[in-house]
C-alpha cells in the first residue's frame, strides 16, 4: 500500500511564526504536491515538485515556499504565518506519466490554526 | 476559470437507493478522470477512475460514466450506505501536464439510514 505520511495532524501557531509542514512518501513517486482545503473552495494546489530540487508554483503559492532535497520528502514552509493561512493542508504523491500514473495518493492532512 | 465543476454542493439520499454525483469539465484535452472520497479530518482517498477512451468503469458498488460529447461524468453508488457519507471530489488530468490533477470543489453526500 502507498503510504504518504504528514508529520503532524494538528498544529497551532502564532502570527508571524515560521512553520514547517513535512511530508514523506514511500512509493518512490517522482511527483509530490501540497494542497490546502477550505470549505466551499475544494482542493487548491499550492506547489508541486516533479523531481528532487525541482518545484513549480500551483494556483495559490503566495506566502508559501517548498523544499525537496530528497525524493521521498517534500516540505511546505510558511515563512511568516498569517491568520488567513489557517486551513487543512494535504500532501500527495504520484508517478509521472499519463493515465493511471496520475493517481495521487494523499496523506491524512495537517489541520493548521494560526492565532 | 474553473475547468472542473461540481455544481451541486450537496446530495442527500436514502440508504439502499442510488446516489448519482455529477461533474462537468470544460477542457476537451483532459484524458483521465478520477473520483476521490474524503471523510472529515482525513485525506482524500482514490475511489475510481476512467480513461477518456472508455465510457464506463465499474468497481463493486461504484460506477463512473463518461460522456465526452457533453463533457460530463457521473459517479453512481448502488446501493448507497451510511458509510458512503463523505465529500466526493471529481478530478481530471491530461497527459504531459506534470501529472497535475484539476479538482472540482466537491459534493457532500449524506446517506440517511
mmCIF file of C-alpha atoms in Angstrom:
data_model
loop_
_atom_site.group_PDB
_atom_site.id
_atom_site.type_symbol
_atom_site.label_atom_id
_atom_site.label_comp_id
_atom_site.label_asym_id
_atom_site.label_seq_id
_atom_site.Cartn_x
_atom_site.Cartn_y
_atom_site.Cartn_z
ATOM 1 C CA UNK A 1 0.000 0.000 0.000
ATOM 2 C CA UNK A 2 1.100 3.517 -0.779
ATOM 3 C CA UNK A 3 1.878 5.492 2.302
ATOM 4 C CA UNK A 4 2.054 9.271 2.473
ATOM 5 C CA UNK A 5 2.851 10.495 5.946
ATOM 6 C CA UNK A 6 2.409 14.040 7.176
ATOM 7 C CA UNK A 7 4.386 14.885 10.264
ATOM 8 C CA UNK A 8 1.590 16.497 12.261
ATOM 9 C CA UNK A 9 -2.187 16.060 12.341
ATOM 10 C CA UNK A 10 -2.819 19.290 14.228
ATOM 11 C CA UNK A 11 -0.700 22.407 14.659
ATOM 12 C CA UNK A 12 -1.349 25.688 16.412
ATOM 13 C CA UNK A 13 0.982 28.555 15.594
ATOM 14 C CA UNK A 14 1.117 32.285 16.220
ATOM 15 C CA UNK A 15 1.013 35.003 13.603
ATOM 16 C CA UNK A 16 4.480 35.703 12.250
ATOM 17 C CA UNK A 17 5.945 32.325 13.136
ATOM 18 C CA UNK A 18 7.822 30.282 10.551
ATOM 19 C CA UNK A 19 6.013 26.980 10.054
ATOM 20 C CA UNK A 20 7.309 23.756 8.523
ATOM 21 C CA UNK A 21 4.980 21.027 7.297
ATOM 22 C CA UNK A 22 6.701 17.795 6.392
ATOM 23 C CA UNK A 23 5.566 15.032 4.085
ATOM 24 C CA UNK A 24 7.180 11.673 3.335
ATOM 25 C CA UNK A 25 6.122 9.054 0.791
ATOM 26 C CA UNK A 26 7.357 5.501 0.487
ATOM 27 C CA UNK A 27 6.414 4.609 -3.096
ATOM 28 C CA UNK A 28 9.345 6.149 -4.955
ATOM 29 C CA UNK A 29 6.953 8.581 -6.634
ATOM 30 C CA UNK A 30 8.502 11.293 -8.780
ATOM 31 C CA UNK A 31 5.797 13.869 -8.106
ATOM 32 C CA UNK A 32 4.760 15.422 -4.840
ATOM 33 C CA UNK A 33 2.093 18.051 -4.201
ATOM 34 C CA UNK A 34 0.878 20.399 -1.488
ATOM 35 C CA UNK A 35 -2.776 21.461 -1.365
ATOM 36 C CA UNK A 36 -4.935 23.342 1.036
ATOM 37 C CA UNK A 37 -8.596 22.574 1.548
ATOM 38 C CA UNK A 38 -11.055 25.204 2.671
ATOM 39 C CA UNK A 39 -14.843 24.922 2.909
ATOM 40 C CA UNK A 40 -16.523 25.709 -0.389
ATOM 41 C CA UNK A 41 -13.212 26.099 -2.207
ATOM 42 C CA UNK A 42 -12.239 22.477 -2.731
ATOM 43 C CA UNK A 43 -8.595 21.464 -3.085
ATOM 44 C CA UNK A 44 -6.277 24.207 -4.213
ATOM 45 C CA UNK A 45 -2.749 23.444 -5.359
ATOM 46 C CA UNK A 46 -0.034 25.437 -3.603
ATOM 47 C CA UNK A 47 3.157 23.945 -5.040
ATOM 48 C CA UNK A 48 4.290 20.749 -6.644
ATOM 49 C CA UNK A 49 7.576 19.059 -7.387
ATOM 50 C CA UNK A 50 8.313 16.630 -10.214
ATOM 51 C CA UNK A 51 11.869 15.810 -9.182
ATOM 52 C CA UNK A 52 14.388 16.417 -6.444
ATOM 53 C CA UNK A 53 15.178 20.124 -6.090
ATOM 54 C CA UNK A 54 12.552 20.943 -8.740
ATOM 55 C CA UNK A 55 9.419 22.882 -7.910
ATOM 56 C CA UNK A 56 6.621 24.674 -9.660
ATOM 57 C CA UNK A 57 4.027 27.086 -8.389
ATOM 58 C CA UNK A 58 0.463 25.966 -8.210
ATOM 59 C CA UNK A 59 -2.619 28.136 -8.090
ATOM 60 C CA UNK A 60 -2.026 29.822 -4.727
ATOM 61 C CA UNK A 61 1.741 29.963 -3.967
ATOM 62 C CA UNK A 62 1.776 33.365 -2.279
ATOM 63 C CA UNK A 63 3.035 33.194 1.295
ATOM 64 C CA UNK A 64 4.443 29.694 0.866
ATOM 65 C CA UNK A 65 7.685 28.078 -0.207
ATOM 66 C CA UNK A 66 8.731 24.449 -0.584
ATOM 67 C CA UNK A 67 11.796 22.284 -0.376
ATOM 68 C CA UNK A 68 12.560 18.906 -1.879
ATOM 69 C CA UNK A 69 16.056 17.753 -1.065
ATOM 70 C CA UNK A 70 15.273 14.028 -1.201
ATOM 71 C CA UNK A 71 12.900 12.166 -3.466
ATOM 72 C CA UNK A 72 10.730 10.886 -0.642
ATOM 73 C CA UNK A 73 10.363 14.154 1.274
ATOM 74 C CA UNK A 74 8.560 17.374 0.403
ATOM 75 C CA UNK A 75 8.314 20.257 2.838
ATOM 76 C CA UNK A 76 5.928 23.192 2.843
ATOM 77 C CA UNK A 77 7.144 26.346 4.548
ATOM 78 C CA UNK A 78 5.072 29.265 5.740
ATOM 79 C CA UNK A 79 7.678 31.996 6.044
ATOM 80 C CA UNK A 80 5.551 34.205 8.298
ATOM 81 C CA UNK A 81 2.271 32.604 9.230
ATOM 82 C CA UNK A 82 -0.887 34.676 8.954
ATOM 83 C CA UNK A 83 -4.422 34.008 10.131
ATOM 84 C CA UNK A 84 -5.640 33.537 6.559
ATOM 85 C CA UNK A 85 -3.363 30.507 6.308
ATOM 86 C CA UNK A 86 -5.474 28.657 8.844
ATOM 87 C CA UNK A 87 -6.553 25.629 6.840
ATOM 88 C CA UNK A 88 -6.286 21.893 6.219
ATOM 89 C CA UNK A 89 -3.048 21.128 4.392
ATOM 90 C CA UNK A 90 -2.805 17.997 2.300
ATOM 91 C CA UNK A 91 0.256 16.377 0.775
ATOM 92 C CA UNK A 92 0.022 13.957 -2.152
ATOM 93 C CA UNK A 93 2.339 11.990 -4.400
ATOM 94 C CA UNK A 94 2.147 10.221 -7.755
ATOM 95 C CA UNK A 95 4.179 8.719 -10.529
ATOM 96 C CA UNK A 96 4.934 10.657 -13.680
ATOM 97 C CA UNK A 97 3.189 9.763 -16.926
ATOM 98 C CA UNK A 98 -0.394 9.782 -18.040
ATOM 99 C CA UNK A 99 -3.480 7.802 -17.202
ATOM 100 C CA UNK A 100 -3.428 5.701 -14.036
ATOM 101 C CA UNK A 101 0.014 7.016 -13.172
ATOM 102 C CA UNK A 102 -1.676 10.329 -12.434
ATOM 103 C CA UNK A 103 -3.498 8.871 -9.470
ATOM 104 C CA UNK A 104 -2.403 10.886 -6.484
ATOM 105 C CA UNK A 105 -2.205 9.383 -3.023
ATOM 106 C CA UNK A 106 -2.839 11.677 -0.106
ATOM 107 C CA UNK A 107 -1.648 11.940 3.430
ATOM 108 C CA UNK A 108 -4.045 12.307 6.347
ATOM 109 C CA UNK A 109 -3.698 16.075 6.374
ATOM 110 C CA UNK A 110 -2.471 18.699 8.830
ATOM 111 C CA UNK A 111 -5.026 20.998 10.407
ATOM 112 C CA UNK A 112 -3.147 24.265 10.963
ATOM 113 C CA UNK A 113 -4.547 27.038 13.103
ATOM 114 C CA UNK A 114 -2.766 30.391 13.100
ATOM 115 C CA UNK A 115 -3.737 32.592 16.026
ATOM 116 C CA UNK B 1 -11.674 29.790 -14.820
ATOM 117 C CA UNK B 2 -12.913 26.606 -13.240
ATOM 118 C CA UNK B 3 -12.230 23.721 -15.608
ATOM 119 C CA UNK B 4 -13.862 21.038 -13.465
ATOM 120 C CA UNK B 5 -17.239 21.870 -11.986
ATOM 121 C CA UNK B 6 -19.359 20.095 -9.433
ATOM 122 C CA UNK B 7 -22.388 22.314 -9.492
ATOM 123 C CA UNK B 8 -24.349 20.719 -6.689
ATOM 124 C CA UNK B 9 -22.702 21.281 -3.316
ATOM 125 C CA UNK B 10 -24.666 18.573 -1.563
ATOM 126 C CA UNK B 11 -26.825 15.498 -2.090
ATOM 127 C CA UNK B 12 -28.970 13.531 0.337
ATOM 128 C CA UNK B 13 -30.239 10.017 -0.436
ATOM 129 C CA UNK B 14 -31.930 7.203 1.438
ATOM 130 C CA UNK B 15 -29.909 4.147 2.373
ATOM 131 C CA UNK B 16 -30.260 1.452 -0.279
ATOM 132 C CA UNK B 17 -31.073 3.900 -3.064
ATOM 133 C CA UNK B 18 -28.822 5.078 -5.866
ATOM 134 C CA UNK B 19 -26.567 8.115 -5.417
ATOM 135 C CA UNK B 20 -25.646 9.985 -8.592
ATOM 136 C CA UNK B 21 -22.881 12.557 -8.329
ATOM 137 C CA UNK B 22 -22.287 14.753 -11.340
ATOM 138 C CA UNK B 23 -19.238 16.529 -12.710
ATOM 139 C CA UNK B 24 -18.720 18.730 -15.756
ATOM 140 C CA UNK B 25 -15.494 19.833 -17.382
ATOM 141 C CA UNK B 26 -14.568 22.387 -19.984
ATOM 142 C CA UNK B 27 -11.161 21.274 -21.260
ATOM 143 C CA UNK B 28 -11.642 18.715 -24.031
ATOM 144 C CA UNK B 29 -7.966 17.744 -23.761
ATOM 145 C CA UNK B 30 -8.487 16.020 -20.398
ATOM 146 C CA UNK B 31 -7.843 12.322 -20.936
ATOM 147 C CA UNK B 32 -8.201 10.791 -17.491
ATOM 148 C CA UNK B 33 -10.809 11.327 -14.813
ATOM 149 C CA UNK B 34 -10.845 10.357 -11.171
ATOM 150 C CA UNK B 35 -13.145 10.373 -8.167
ATOM 151 C CA UNK B 36 -11.897 10.798 -4.629
ATOM 152 C CA UNK B 37 -13.750 10.371 -1.366
ATOM 153 C CA UNK B 38 -12.932 12.391 1.727
ATOM 154 C CA UNK B 39 -14.049 11.993 5.305
ATOM 155 C CA UNK B 40 -13.683 14.909 7.740
ATOM 156 C CA UNK B 41 -10.198 15.286 9.207
ATOM 157 C CA UNK B 42 -8.768 12.724 6.778
ATOM 158 C CA UNK B 43 -7.015 12.950 3.434
ATOM 159 C CA UNK B 44 -8.857 12.138 0.204
ATOM 160 C CA UNK B 45 -8.750 8.516 -0.888
ATOM 161 C CA UNK B 46 -8.829 7.416 -4.500
ATOM 162 C CA UNK B 47 -12.111 5.742 -5.390
ATOM 163 C CA UNK B 48 -12.382 5.032 -9.100
ATOM 164 C CA UNK B 49 -11.146 6.399 -12.411
ATOM 165 C CA UNK B 50 -11.831 6.264 -16.113
ATOM 166 C CA UNK B 51 -9.824 6.872 -19.241
ATOM 167 C CA UNK B 52 -11.225 9.079 -21.981
ATOM 168 C CA UNK B 53 -11.227 6.097 -24.339
ATOM 169 C CA UNK B 54 -13.909 4.424 -22.257
ATOM 170 C CA UNK B 55 -17.438 5.422 -21.357
ATOM 171 C CA UNK B 56 -17.939 3.283 -18.277
ATOM 172 C CA UNK B 57 -15.899 1.776 -15.489
ATOM 173 C CA UNK B 58 -17.299 -0.297 -12.668
ATOM 174 C CA UNK B 59 -15.866 -1.356 -9.332
ATOM 175 C CA UNK B 60 -18.270 -3.056 -6.971
ATOM 176 C CA UNK B 61 -20.972 -0.600 -5.930
ATOM 177 C CA UNK B 62 -19.275 2.264 -7.768
ATOM 178 C CA UNK B 63 -19.626 3.017 -11.467
ATOM 179 C CA UNK B 64 -18.286 6.023 -13.321
ATOM 180 C CA UNK B 65 -19.830 7.080 -16.620
ATOM 181 C CA UNK B 66 -18.153 9.411 -19.088
ATOM 182 C CA UNK B 67 -19.945 11.351 -21.810
ATOM 183 C CA UNK B 68 -17.212 13.070 -23.791
ATOM 184 C CA UNK B 69 -19.505 14.882 -26.171
ATOM 185 C CA UNK B 70 -21.261 16.519 -23.224
ATOM 186 C CA UNK B 71 -18.019 16.866 -21.228
ATOM 187 C CA UNK B 72 -19.796 15.226 -18.347
ATOM 188 C CA UNK B 73 -19.072 12.406 -15.964
ATOM 189 C CA UNK B 74 -21.043 10.905 -13.163
ATOM 190 C CA UNK B 75 -20.426 8.580 -10.250
ATOM 191 C CA UNK B 76 -23.155 6.109 -9.374
ATOM 192 C CA UNK B 77 -23.232 4.400 -5.993
ATOM 193 C CA UNK B 78 -25.619 1.468 -5.747
ATOM 194 C CA UNK B 79 -26.826 0.684 -3.158
ATOM 195 C CA UNK B 80 -25.902 3.681 -1.045
ATOM 196 C CA UNK B 81 -24.801 3.015 2.524
ATOM 197 C CA UNK B 82 -24.474 5.367 5.513
ATOM 198 C CA UNK B 83 -20.693 4.855 5.411
ATOM 199 C CA UNK B 84 -20.686 6.471 1.967
ATOM 200 C CA UNK B 85 -21.488 9.809 3.593
ATOM 201 C CA UNK B 86 -18.473 11.962 2.717
ATOM 202 C CA UNK B 87 -17.269 14.676 0.370
ATOM 203 C CA UNK B 88 -16.641 13.443 -3.178
ATOM 204 C CA UNK B 89 -14.198 15.224 -5.450
ATOM 205 C CA UNK B 90 -14.088 14.854 -9.190
ATOM 206 C CA UNK B 91 -10.683 15.399 -10.816
ATOM 207 C CA UNK B 92 -9.257 15.437 -14.320
ATOM 208 C CA UNK B 93 -5.807 15.231 -15.832
ATOM 209 C CA UNK B 94 -4.121 15.403 -19.175
ATOM 210 C CA UNK B 95 -1.038 13.531 -20.224
ATOM 211 C CA UNK B 96 2.051 15.664 -20.181
ATOM 212 C CA UNK B 97 0.843 18.194 -17.617
ATOM 213 C CA UNK B 98 3.294 17.012 -14.967
ATOM 214 C CA UNK B 99 0.598 14.704 -13.642
ATOM 215 C CA UNK B 100 -1.322 17.583 -12.122
ATOM 216 C CA UNK B 101 -4.941 16.995 -11.291
ATOM 217 C CA UNK B 102 -7.607 19.632 -11.655
ATOM 218 C CA UNK B 103 -10.187 19.178 -8.906
ATOM 219 C CA UNK B 104 -13.790 20.206 -8.611
ATOM 220 C CA UNK B 105 -14.983 21.824 -5.391
ATOM 221 C CA UNK B 106 -16.597 18.660 -4.106
ATOM 222 C CA UNK B 107 -20.070 17.346 -3.314
ATOM 223 C CA UNK B 108 -21.147 16.428 0.200
ATOM 224 C CA UNK B 109 -23.123 13.188 0.108
ATOM 225 C CA UNK B 110 -25.349 12.298 3.046
ATOM 226 C CA UNK B 111 -26.891 8.837 3.131
ATOM 227 C CA UNK B 112 -29.846 8.653 5.520
ATOM 228 C CA UNK B 113 -30.397 5.374 7.394
#
